[in-house]
């Protein structure tokens, strides 16, 4: 040991020698010997003050120089600062306030951060920890907040076998933080994502430098997105299949899914329905073979799902189409009316949810098409105009695929090429060119008897049809605007008030006896009286006079709100006002005074014969007339 002299400054070497002693017992003996010598020289205060300064200097040097992790077969070598990281565990030699040496234990076995993932949507980071247990290196990925909180780190890591308790949690948190801070290059954050689809101008999973790091329950779906088999065999198969116009449009709706975000339009529903045995499921598999393996349970889902599961799955797919088979299987869950489902999925935004530990979860969004099959229409006569607007429904008039078994096997052998090439073309073409052509198609469809939202969805599908023909099916002629028009809802079919008005007219026509005078000897009405029909002697216009309570009850039973539809009826000129300009008449019907509503009846058109029967050209009907 170096000698201390009263008249000389305390030498630097005696302090640096302290930190070079690895054995704790020997180090303690050396420090006590120096203290005793300084006490004899009456320089103990000076010694303690200098020892503290040298200790801080040593720690700073260690941070700059640092130790290296020395685990056997470690995934990478990291600068771990003051920590000694070997196969025997992770520890640090420190000194307490009394300058007594203390050993801090972070973990009893090798553990180290090996990767940092930064989510491109939320900018939140997750960290991958490698740890050696059971004679093998394993890994786990957790949120950065887990590794920064002594309580969370115990709960999150101990269940995977990492030896962390409330006693060493603080040290393990510090060790991980030091490793991350001392290795900015080796642990540079990598871009990650927990969904599919567009990321700016990039598209996952086709981007090599964006790492997928999502929920394990969607791992199987993610793995099914990709290429397999022979692209030429797939094209040859689809050339024949696309001769069926309805199946072709289903494929186009699948292609169109990745155009929705680029064109800045809302998601839409494409629903194909018909009786069992028409190969609807096989057609859906063909449409999804564009993107990957279309097996049932993979890219094609059975619709036996909860509402929340549907929303989460849509958010995961994001830009890839959502394919749901046999929609009628969840009919009871929605009380036989899918309006709420249609509204929620076509809004493209899930509702906010609170976190268990406080705060609000990230709001899930999606911009994709929804391909459904079923045995009945997805909208009803009393569906809201918004739901009618957002759905393109096609009734199947025959088999979509002749040999369904062979085709389903073929598309599970050859798939995934077209989707990638389609996306690459979109990236090369740019949004401006696509938007220009989309606007041309949209304006053409708007000239038909349909709504803007119907035209938006169909214009997107027609644009996808043109691009698919250009890229994969060169001999096809594009589907024209006039051809597509027959699959669109007319303005009256979408208008809720118009549908309610027509339903009231049909209701009155089916119950003529309720509008007869029960006092008339020729009348067979022996029950309720709902109203009457009357004719204006001056104009010749006819009106249906209906008891207001009876009318309100009928509308309510069929899902219509009287207040809402009557307002629109007034605008359309269907309501006859009284002398005070009001819509409700206080008048007598067959001697009974009450509140009545007068609806003007439409005049006969050119398609009715003199007896009032409709003349029908059965050659123009899609369904043959026997």
Coordinates of C-alpha atoms in Angstrom, one line a residue, residues 305-307 310-311 330-342 344:
X305 CA -67.8 -13.0 -34.9
X306 CA -68.7 -10.4 -32.3
X307 CA -69.0 -6.7 -33.2
X310 CA -65.2 -7.4 -36.6
X311 CA -63.9 -3.9 -35.9
X330 CA -75.0 -13.4 -37.3
X331 CA -78.5 -12.2 -38.2
X332 CA -79.8 -12.8 -34.7
X333 CA -77.0 -10.8 -33.1
X334 CA -78.2 -7.7 -35.0
X335 CA -81.9 -8.4 -34.6
X336 CA -82.3 -9.2 -38.3
X337 CA -81.2 -5.6 -39.3
X338 CA -77.6 -5.0 -40.4
X339 CA -77.9 -1.2 -40.5
X340 CA -75.8 -0.5 -37.4
X341 CA -73.1 -2.9 -38.7
X342 CA -73.0 -1.2 -42.1
X344 CA -70.0 1.3 -38.2

